[in-house]
Amino acid sequence: MKFILTILLVLVSLLALVLMQAITASIVIAESRDNPDKPAGNVVLIIGDGMDDHQITIARNYLKGVRGRLVLDEMPVRSAVQVLTIDETEPTRPRFVADSANSATAIATGTVTSRGRIATSAREDQDIQTIVELAQQAGMRTGLVTTASVTDATPASFAAHIKFRRCENPDSMVFMYYGRLADCSKDQKKNGGPGSISEQLAASRLDVLLGGGLKHFTVNEEGSSESVERLARSEGFHVIRTKFELSNAHPGKRLLGLFSDSHLAVRLRGENGRSAEKPSPGLPAPMACENNPAYKDTPSLKLMTQKALEILSHGNGSGFFLMIESASIDKQSHQRNACGSIGELAQLDETLAYVLKFADIHPETLVVVTADHGQAAQLVPSDSLFSGRGIPVYTPGSMVRIKMPGGGEMGINYATNEFVAEEHTGVAVPLYANDIGKGLFRPFITQPEIFNIIRSFLGL
Amino acid sequence: MKFILTILLVLVSLLALVLMQAITASIVIAESRDNPDKPAGNVVLIIGDGMDDHQITIARNYLKGVRGRLVLDEMPVRSAVQVLTIDETEPTRPRFVADSANSATAIATGTVTSRGRIATSAREDQDIQTIVELAQQAGMRTGLVTTASVTDATPASFAAHIKFRRCENPDSMVFMYYGRLADCSKDQKKNGGPGSISEQLAASRLDVLLGGGLKHFTVNEEGSSESVERLARSEGFHVIRTKFELSNAHPGKRLLGLFSDSHLAVRLRGENGRSAEKPSPGLPAPMACENNPAYKDTPSLKLMTQKALEILSHGNGSGFFLMIESASIDKQSHQRNACGSIGELAQLDETLAYVLKFADIHPETLVVVTADHGQAAQLVPSDSLFSGRGIPVYTPGSMVRIKMPGGGEMGINYATNEFVAEEHTGVAVPLYANDIGKGLFRPFITQPEIFNIIRSFLGL
């Protein structure tokens, strides 16, 4: 009897142990999901400006063929993101189409604001803390990389606070913009403000800031006889201006790279520089895409990213936040250059491939790719679905017909207006993430949630 | 001692029971996920014709507000689908924009074909077996529900085979269509073919077929003095024509419902029937959406679905395949009626809610929602991003400015052509699935893969 009792006691103990382990395991999993004790490391956020599903499909068809796949397409997490914008004078009223300033602000701060604003609140004009500032406060490294001027709306919204996106340097603080007064005087240093965007970036604690926009740094700092570039140096930045210098840059210094006066040149253009054309009297002649000669000495988005990741990860135990923008998917669509947008989406896709390799070696790296808002370009029939009729059927706007490497012609329509720049659209945009993002992003989210998810992932 | 022993025995038994249950449950889940021995039962495939992300965002903003969610948005699986089309005369050459015939054929058969074709191959004109036919061969029930004529491209591609989508009845087998010869004479019965689309549907083994298109059934069968409707009756269909008859229909009979001469009336329209308008000389006045008086006696997509699910599931141990189409998201966009498209997307969304409830009670039901192709409508600023300038900035096409229930105005642009019907677009389209679809759909797939996944799910 004693023997049986002993066996039973052992059995009960074993069973209890197994049960306890199962319960403990499920608690641990739940805890690490819901409430991570340690910051998970690094976040690389890649923004394709204006990169909606039309832009992606157009680029996929051209770069990989209709049955091909971009690196983007292989990402294990895919969501849709609702873009939110509010009215400046009546902030309870929604607006249905964003610009890059208010949409980048939503991603960078989690707060919805009005068009044109850089990390400041609608109407109240209050500064809103950004993910970059939160990461810096937690001792993490931070970086911004863009193919635009570093002072442009998307990068600026992560590390500056100002009323209007075009107040990019000390000489552009009060001016007329598309017929409206752009007045950033409240942000001027003489009025107790932090100064223009370039001055704020020069004085920032960013570890790496790469892109264009030299002209915003060669002007003098407000109330000084020294340039903003000089200010950046005095704040500890190593400043470089060429692809050669970038290739030879080594980790260990905070790096400011300004590789052109304004936005960086784009990689592709239409044949002989052709843009979209009005179809009247007949459809525009099909054209090939060709290399843009102006791109020659421009550092690629991938090279800038490579250097940024070196600087951010070198001997770093505290993690980092890096935002990378392919800016001219949008800018080329504004200017009706379909080939230009395709080339910049190719830049984003090859940069993503590089970042995913980095994440393979540094598995605590969350990689998120998204767009800030939709763009005008539409993939349309290269000749109308109704072209059999005797009467001409074609867009009232402008059109590009691209000769495709895999055969056939692809039509791209630009017809949101007849101004020098097309409109943005209000379509929800895609979001992608790598494996570590599984379970973090529901299939449909709003743009401010991206901030919340990244913040929580970094434990900030 | 005996008492303690008894308690211990009871405890051991209880613990063993708990453990066994946990183990068994995990094995069952793993088996049913990884290697289902039995066909999983039912598939409900919901197609929003032309329902791309612009259409969804426009409808969400109007129906739920910018911060609201459609039922669609709550689906746990979300992918993007590349639409594929090939050239009729040179089938190796891709075309970049689909029509509803070739895209529905890709979904229904897994084979890429050329525009206008109904489950037949490009150039060769061979019939291609559809998922409906495969399901019928396996003894499963099948149904098609649409707000279009039941002979329209999307439903037709699941249960008929013909060279050209407009060969919808015996009197329309050879005719001119947008200046091109539409010649389905090879498919005529006198030439050994299966006849027009309506004749093929009347002779089909479908258990339920609901929608519009009465006029294609009241004409006489080819070479007969009896109507196609009469043919359907003789083939065993119970034919009904009114919402009242539908409401009172009971399971047990094969049901053909033809609720209007052509496509069903849509639920919403612009104020006083207004469509998009040319902005010149100024932007069109904002308008509300209103109920369409013509919709009054029209059965809703949800009611048709409810009845179809009753018929398909009643006393059925073999599973079923049901395709449900909200057709006029597309048709209303062709006609530049933004309110019309919104109302038909609302119909799809409330139908989805009903289908998800059905799937809760019948958990072996895979629910898939997708679109066949993109559409022209673009969500644009209600007044230009550049409207501050003195010069007018607006679309060269047509525009609707909708007064929003939650305040503000939403702009919708139609500018792919100036013909009576706008173009489709070639954008990748969204796909959604319920929980049982997790792991079946990668984040990016091509349209024919939908067929493969459904076929494999049904074990066909």
PDB file of C-alpha atoms in Angstrom, chain A residues 1 4-5 8-9 11-12 15-16 18-19 52-54 57 60-61 65-69 73-80 82 84 93-99 112 115 178-180 278 334 375-389 391 393-397 404 406-410 413 415-419 421-428 442-446 448-449, chain B residues 1 4-5 8-9 11-12 15-16 18-19 52-54 57 60-61 65-69 73-80 82 84 93-99 112 115 178-180 278 334 375-389 391 393-397 404 406-410 413 415-419 421-428 442-446 448-449:
ATOM      1  CA  MET A   1       0.000   0.000   0.000  1.00  0.00           C
ATOM      2  CA  ILE A   4       1.258   2.372  -4.370  1.00  0.00           C
ATOM      3  CA  LEU A   5       0.873   5.546  -2.388  1.00  0.00           C
ATOM      4  CA  LEU A   8       0.665   7.926  -6.838  1.00  0.00           C
ATOM      5  CA  LEU A   9       2.384  10.797  -5.058  1.00  0.00           C
ATOM      6  CA  LEU A  11       2.563  10.724 -10.441  1.00  0.00           C
ATOM      7  CA  VAL A  12       0.589  13.577  -8.930  1.00  0.00           C
ATOM      8  CA  LEU A  15       1.419  15.869 -13.439  1.00  0.00           C
ATOM      9  CA  ALA A  16       1.307  18.978 -11.310  1.00  0.00           C
ATOM     10  CA  VAL A  18       3.728  19.465 -16.234  1.00  0.00           C
ATOM     11  CA  LEU A  19       0.596  21.520 -15.679  1.00  0.00           C
ATOM     12  CA  ASP A  52       0.086  53.581 -53.074  1.00  0.00           C
ATOM     13  CA  ASP A  53      -0.994  50.353 -54.754  1.00  0.00           C
ATOM     14  CA  HIS A  54      -1.100  51.958 -58.206  1.00  0.00           C
ATOM     15  CA  THR A  57       1.674  47.717 -59.376  1.00  0.00           C
ATOM     16  CA  ARG A  60       6.182  45.694 -60.277  1.00  0.00           C
ATOM     17  CA  ASN A  61       4.949  45.337 -63.860  1.00  0.00           C
ATOM     18  CA  GLY A  65       6.968  41.627 -65.062  1.00  0.00           C
ATOM     19  CA  VAL A  66       3.280  40.974 -64.375  1.00  0.00           C
ATOM     20  CA  ARG A  67       4.060  37.599 -62.826  1.00  0.00           C
ATOM     21  CA  GLY A  68       7.115  38.827 -60.917  1.00  0.00           C
ATOM     22  CA  ARG A  69       7.508  39.870 -57.311  1.00  0.00           C
ATOM     23  CA  ASP A  73       5.628  41.422 -52.077  1.00  0.00           C
ATOM     24  CA  GLU A  74       7.515  38.793 -50.091  1.00  0.00           C
ATOM     25  CA  MET A  75       7.039  40.561 -46.771  1.00  0.00           C
ATOM     26  CA  PRO A  76       5.111  38.301 -44.359  1.00  0.00           C
ATOM     27  CA  VAL A  77       2.926  41.065 -42.890  1.00  0.00           C
ATOM     28  CA  ARG A  78       0.641  43.229 -45.022  1.00  0.00           C
ATOM     29  CA  SER A  79      -1.907  45.730 -43.735  1.00  0.00           C
ATOM     30  CA  ALA A  80      -3.815  48.723 -45.048  1.00  0.00           C
ATOM     31  CA  GLN A  82      -6.124  54.770 -43.188  1.00  0.00           C
ATOM     32  CA  LEU A  84      -6.016  60.877 -41.266  1.00  0.00           C
ATOM     33  CA  ARG A  93     -13.520  68.495 -39.049  1.00  0.00           C
ATOM     34  CA  PRO A  94     -11.856  65.725 -41.090  1.00  0.00           C
ATOM     35  CA  ARG A  95     -10.102  66.428 -44.376  1.00  0.00           C
ATOM     36  CA  PHE A  96      -9.927  63.483 -46.714  1.00  0.00           C
ATOM     37  CA  VAL A  97      -6.573  63.989 -48.416  1.00  0.00           C
ATOM     38  CA  ALA A  98      -3.236  64.466 -46.639  1.00  0.00           C
ATOM     39  CA  ASP A  99       0.059  66.056 -47.519  1.00  0.00           C
ATOM     40  CA  VAL A 112      -3.360  63.803 -36.356  1.00  0.00           C
ATOM     41  CA  ARG A 115      -1.759  69.843 -43.851  1.00  0.00           C
ATOM     42  CA  TYR A 178       0.706  79.274 -53.631  1.00  0.00           C
ATOM     43  CA  GLY A 179      -1.024  82.553 -52.823  1.00  0.00           C
ATOM     44  CA  ARG A 180      -1.161  81.962 -49.073  1.00  0.00           C
ATOM     45  CA  LYS A 278      -1.833  65.301 -73.589  1.00  0.00           C
ATOM     46  CA  HIS A 334       3.462  65.247 -59.091  1.00  0.00           C
ATOM     47  CA  GLN A 375      -0.711  59.785 -55.516  1.00  0.00           C
ATOM     48  CA  ALA A 376      -2.345  60.795 -58.797  1.00  0.00           C
ATOM     49  CA  ALA A 377      -0.803  58.204 -61.152  1.00  0.00           C
ATOM     50  CA  GLN A 378      -3.270  55.551 -62.360  1.00  0.00           C
ATOM     51  CA  LEU A 379      -2.476  52.363 -64.258  1.00  0.00           C
ATOM     52  CA  VAL A 380      -4.934  52.539 -67.181  1.00  0.00           C
ATOM     53  CA  PRO A 381      -5.331  50.674 -70.494  1.00  0.00           C
ATOM     54  CA  SER A 382      -2.590  51.788 -72.910  1.00  0.00           C
ATOM     55  CA  ASP A 383      -5.410  52.179 -75.404  1.00  0.00           C
ATOM     56  CA  SER A 384      -8.976  52.525 -74.181  1.00  0.00           C
ATOM     57  CA  LEU A 385     -11.153  49.503 -73.358  1.00  0.00           C
ATOM     58  CA  PHE A 386     -13.546  51.174 -75.817  1.00  0.00           C
ATOM     59  CA  SER A 387     -10.961  51.911 -78.505  1.00  0.00           C
ATOM     60  CA  GLY A 388     -12.769  49.922 -81.192  1.00  0.00           C
ATOM     61  CA  ARG A 389     -15.216  52.780 -81.755  1.00  0.00           C
ATOM     62  CA  ILE A 391     -14.474  58.213 -82.050  1.00  0.00           C
ATOM     63  CA  VAL A 393     -11.461  57.688 -76.447  1.00  0.00           C
ATOM     64  CA  TYR A 394      -8.686  58.882 -74.176  1.00  0.00           C
ATOM     65  CA  THR A 395      -7.868  60.720 -70.973  1.00  0.00           C
ATOM     66  CA  PRO A 396      -8.711  64.420 -70.595  1.00  0.00           C
ATOM     67  CA  GLY A 397      -5.452  64.632 -68.633  1.00  0.00           C
ATOM     68  CA  MET A 404       7.614  47.257 -71.292  1.00  0.00           C
ATOM     69  CA  GLY A 406       8.549  42.009 -71.068  1.00  0.00           C
ATOM     70  CA  GLY A 407       6.557  43.169 -74.106  1.00  0.00           C
ATOM     71  CA  GLY A 408       3.422  45.254 -74.495  1.00  0.00           C
ATOM     72  CA  GLU A 409       2.715  48.789 -73.364  1.00  0.00           C
ATOM     73  CA  MET A 410       1.545  50.061 -69.976  1.00  0.00           C
ATOM     74  CA  ASN A 413      -2.799  58.436 -66.473  1.00  0.00           C
ATOM     75  CA  ALA A 415      -5.531  63.657 -64.535  1.00  0.00           C
ATOM     76  CA  THR A 416      -6.233  65.118 -61.112  1.00  0.00           C
ATOM     77  CA  ASN A 417      -5.629  68.666 -62.358  1.00  0.00           C
ATOM     78  CA  GLU A 418      -3.880  70.702 -65.067  1.00  0.00           C
ATOM     79  CA  PHE A 419      -1.594  72.610 -62.693  1.00  0.00           C
ATOM     80  CA  ALA A 421       1.789  69.543 -59.930  1.00  0.00           C
ATOM     81  CA  GLU A 422      -0.790  66.737 -59.681  1.00  0.00           C
ATOM     82  CA  GLU A 423      -2.836  66.234 -56.486  1.00  0.00           C
ATOM     83  CA  HIS A 424      -2.359  63.625 -53.766  1.00  0.00           C
ATOM     84  CA  THR A 425      -5.155  61.137 -53.248  1.00  0.00           C
ATOM     85  CA  GLY A 426      -6.884  59.982 -50.051  1.00  0.00           C
ATOM     86  CA  VAL A 427      -6.690  56.228 -50.662  1.00  0.00           C
ATOM     87  CA  ALA A 428      -5.639  53.964 -47.794  1.00  0.00           C
ATOM     88  CA  ARG A 442      -3.806  44.248 -37.572  1.00  0.00           C
ATOM     89  CA  PRO A 443      -4.894  44.017 -41.233  1.00  0.00           C
ATOM     90  CA  PHE A 444      -6.392  47.501 -41.074  1.00  0.00           C
ATOM     91  CA  ILE A 445      -5.002  50.309 -38.923  1.00  0.00           C
ATOM     92  CA  THR A 446      -4.947  54.094 -38.876  1.00  0.00           C
ATOM     93  CA  PRO A 448      -1.211  57.182 -35.852  1.00  0.00           C
ATOM     94  CA  GLU A 449      -1.252  53.529 -34.751  1.00  0.00           C
TER      95      GLU A 449
ATOM     96  CA  MET B   1      -5.431   5.967   4.422  1.00  0.00           C
ATOM     97  CA  ILE B   4      -6.422   9.721   1.097  1.00  0.00           C
ATOM     98  CA  LEU B   5      -5.816   7.094  -1.547  1.00  0.00           C
ATOM     99  CA  LEU B   8      -5.321  10.944  -4.782  1.00  0.00           C
ATOM    100  CA  LEU B   9      -6.814   8.592  -7.339  1.00  0.00           C
ATOM    101  CA  LEU B  11      -6.943  13.852  -8.452  1.00  0.00           C
ATOM    102  CA  VAL B  12      -4.720  11.789 -10.723  1.00  0.00           C
ATOM    103  CA  LEU B  15      -5.261  15.692 -14.022  1.00  0.00           C
ATOM    104  CA  ALA B  16      -4.850  12.937 -16.588  1.00  0.00           C
ATOM    105  CA  VAL B  18      -7.207  17.556 -18.366  1.00  0.00           C
ATOM    106  CA  LEU B  19      -3.857  16.706 -19.927  1.00  0.00           C
ATOM    107  CA  ASP B  52     -10.179  48.648 -55.281  1.00  0.00           C
ATOM    108  CA  ASP B  53      -8.718  50.526 -52.312  1.00  0.00           C
ATOM    109  CA  HIS B  54      -9.991  53.888 -53.573  1.00  0.00           C
ATOM    110  CA  THR B  57     -11.679  54.196 -48.670  1.00  0.00           C
ATOM    111  CA  ARG B  60     -15.503  53.773 -45.458  1.00  0.00           C
ATOM    112  CA  ASN B  61     -15.217  57.552 -45.129  1.00  0.00           C
ATOM    113  CA  GLY B  65     -16.364  58.095 -40.917  1.00  0.00           C
ATOM    114  CA  VAL B  66     -12.588  58.477 -41.327  1.00  0.00           C
ATOM    115  CA  ARG B  67     -11.967  56.720 -38.031  1.00  0.00           C
ATOM    116  CA  GLY B  68     -14.620  54.045 -38.562  1.00  0.00           C
ATOM    117  CA  ARG B  69     -14.324  50.492 -39.766  1.00  0.00           C
ATOM    118  CA  ASP B  73     -11.641  46.010 -42.209  1.00  0.00           C
ATOM    119  CA  GLU B  74     -12.119  43.550 -39.355  1.00  0.00           C
ATOM    120  CA  MET B  75     -11.293  40.496 -41.474  1.00  0.00           C
ATOM    121  CA  PRO B  76      -8.247  38.701 -40.028  1.00  0.00           C
ATOM    122  CA  VAL B  77      -6.611  37.944 -43.395  1.00  0.00           C
ATOM    123  CA  ARG B  78      -5.674  40.644 -45.896  1.00  0.00           C
ATOM    124  CA  SER B  79      -3.686  40.158 -49.088  1.00  0.00           C
ATOM    125  CA  ALA B  80      -3.097  41.978 -52.353  1.00  0.00           C
ATOM    126  CA  GLN B  82      -2.165  40.908 -58.949  1.00  0.00           C
ATOM    127  CA  LEU B  84      -3.459  39.100 -64.946  1.00  0.00           C
ATOM    128  CA  ARG B  93       1.949  39.148 -74.453  1.00  0.00           C
ATOM    129  CA  PRO B  94       0.644  40.614 -71.170  1.00  0.00           C
ATOM    130  CA  ARG B  95      -2.050  43.283 -71.095  1.00  0.00           C
ATOM    131  CA  PHE B  96      -2.001  45.456 -68.015  1.00  0.00           C
ATOM    132  CA  VAL B  97      -5.695  46.160 -67.458  1.00  0.00           C
ATOM    133  CA  ALA B  98      -8.430  43.516 -67.187  1.00  0.00           C
ATOM    134  CA  ASP B  99     -12.152  43.458 -67.760  1.00  0.00           C
ATOM    135  CA  VAL B 112      -5.413  33.668 -67.497  1.00  0.00           C
ATOM    136  CA  ARG B 115     -10.571  40.480 -72.205  1.00  0.00           C
ATOM    137  CA  TYR B 178     -18.046  49.293 -79.751  1.00  0.00           C
ATOM    138  CA  GLY B 179     -17.161  49.029 -83.435  1.00  0.00           C
ATOM    139  CA  ARG B 180     -15.858  45.453 -83.220  1.00  0.00           C
ATOM    140  CA  LYS B 278     -17.119  69.007 -65.209  1.00  0.00           C
ATOM    141  CA  HIS B 334     -18.141  53.608 -65.060  1.00  0.00           C
ATOM    142  CA  GLN B 375     -11.824  51.277 -61.231  1.00  0.00           C
ATOM    143  CA  ALA B 376     -11.456  54.898 -62.341  1.00  0.00           C
ATOM    144  CA  ALA B 377     -12.772  56.702 -59.240  1.00  0.00           C
ATOM    145  CA  GLN B 378     -10.090  58.517 -57.246  1.00  0.00           C
ATOM    146  CA  LEU B 379     -10.432  60.086 -53.803  1.00  0.00           C
ATOM    147  CA  VAL B 380      -8.983  63.594 -54.365  1.00  0.00           C
ATOM    148  CA  PRO B 381      -8.969  66.851 -52.389  1.00  0.00           C
ATOM    149  CA  SER B 382     -12.454  68.418 -52.512  1.00  0.00           C
ATOM    150  CA  ASP B 383     -10.637  71.604 -53.432  1.00  0.00           C
ATOM    151  CA  SER B 384      -7.105  71.426 -54.809  1.00  0.00           C
ATOM    152  CA  LEU B 385      -4.034  71.204 -52.554  1.00  0.00           C
ATOM    153  CA  PHE B 386      -2.940  74.256 -54.581  1.00  0.00           C
ATOM    154  CA  SER B 387      -6.242  76.126 -54.371  1.00  0.00           C
ATOM    155  CA  GLY B 388      -4.726  79.205 -52.708  1.00  0.00           C
ATOM    156  CA  ARG B 389      -3.426  80.461 -56.044  1.00  0.00           C
ATOM    157  CA  ILE B 391      -5.693  80.582 -61.031  1.00  0.00           C
ATOM    158  CA  VAL B 393      -6.870  74.358 -60.229  1.00  0.00           C
ATOM    159  CA  TYR B 394      -9.162  71.420 -60.839  1.00  0.00           C
ATOM    160  CA  THR B 395      -9.576  68.141 -62.661  1.00  0.00           C
ATOM    161  CA  PRO B 396      -9.742  68.048 -66.469  1.00  0.00           C
ATOM    162  CA  GLY B 397     -12.276  65.246 -65.977  1.00  0.00           C
ATOM    163  CA  MET B 404     -20.187  63.978 -45.604  1.00  0.00           C
ATOM    164  CA  GLY B 406     -19.534  63.442 -40.351  1.00  0.00           C
ATOM    165  CA  GLY B 407     -18.815  66.936 -41.711  1.00  0.00           C
ATOM    166  CA  GLY B 408     -16.607  68.194 -44.512  1.00  0.00           C
ATOM    167  CA  GLU B 409     -16.647  67.332 -48.194  1.00  0.00           C
ATOM    168  CA  MET B 410     -15.013  64.437 -50.016  1.00  0.00           C
ATOM    169  CA  ASN B 413     -12.421  62.354 -59.528  1.00  0.00           C
ATOM    170  CA  ALA B 415     -10.835  61.338 -65.434  1.00  0.00           C
ATOM    171  CA  THR B 416      -9.693  58.259 -67.323  1.00  0.00           C
ATOM    172  CA  ASN B 417     -11.553  59.329 -70.463  1.00  0.00           C
ATOM    173  CA  GLU B 418     -14.457  61.459 -71.728  1.00  0.00           C
ATOM    174  CA  PHE B 419     -16.470  58.568 -73.134  1.00  0.00           C
ATOM    175  CA  ALA B 421     -18.018  54.938 -69.542  1.00  0.00           C
ATOM    176  CA  GLU B 422     -14.793  55.381 -67.551  1.00  0.00           C
ATOM    177  CA  GLU B 423     -11.914  52.881 -67.891  1.00  0.00           C
ATOM    178  CA  HIS B 424     -10.908  50.116 -65.516  1.00  0.00           C
ATOM    179  CA  THR B 425      -7.479  50.363 -63.915  1.00  0.00           C
ATOM    180  CA  GLY B 426      -4.724  47.778 -63.543  1.00  0.00           C
ATOM    181  CA  VAL B 427      -4.014  48.256 -59.833  1.00  0.00           C
ATOM    182  CA  ALA B 428      -3.602  45.193 -57.627  1.00  0.00           C
ATOM    183  CA  ARG B 442       0.134  34.765 -48.708  1.00  0.00           C
ATOM    184  CA  PRO B 443       0.216  38.582 -48.461  1.00  0.00           C
ATOM    185  CA  PHE B 444       0.677  38.890 -52.225  1.00  0.00           C
ATOM    186  CA  ILE B 445      -0.814  36.460 -54.732  1.00  0.00           C
ATOM    187  CA  THR B 446      -1.912  36.439 -58.357  1.00  0.00           C
ATOM    188  CA  PRO B 448      -5.411  32.526 -60.596  1.00  0.00           C
ATOM    189  CA  GLU B 449      -4.070  31.451 -57.193  1.00  0.00           C
TER     190      GLU B 449
END
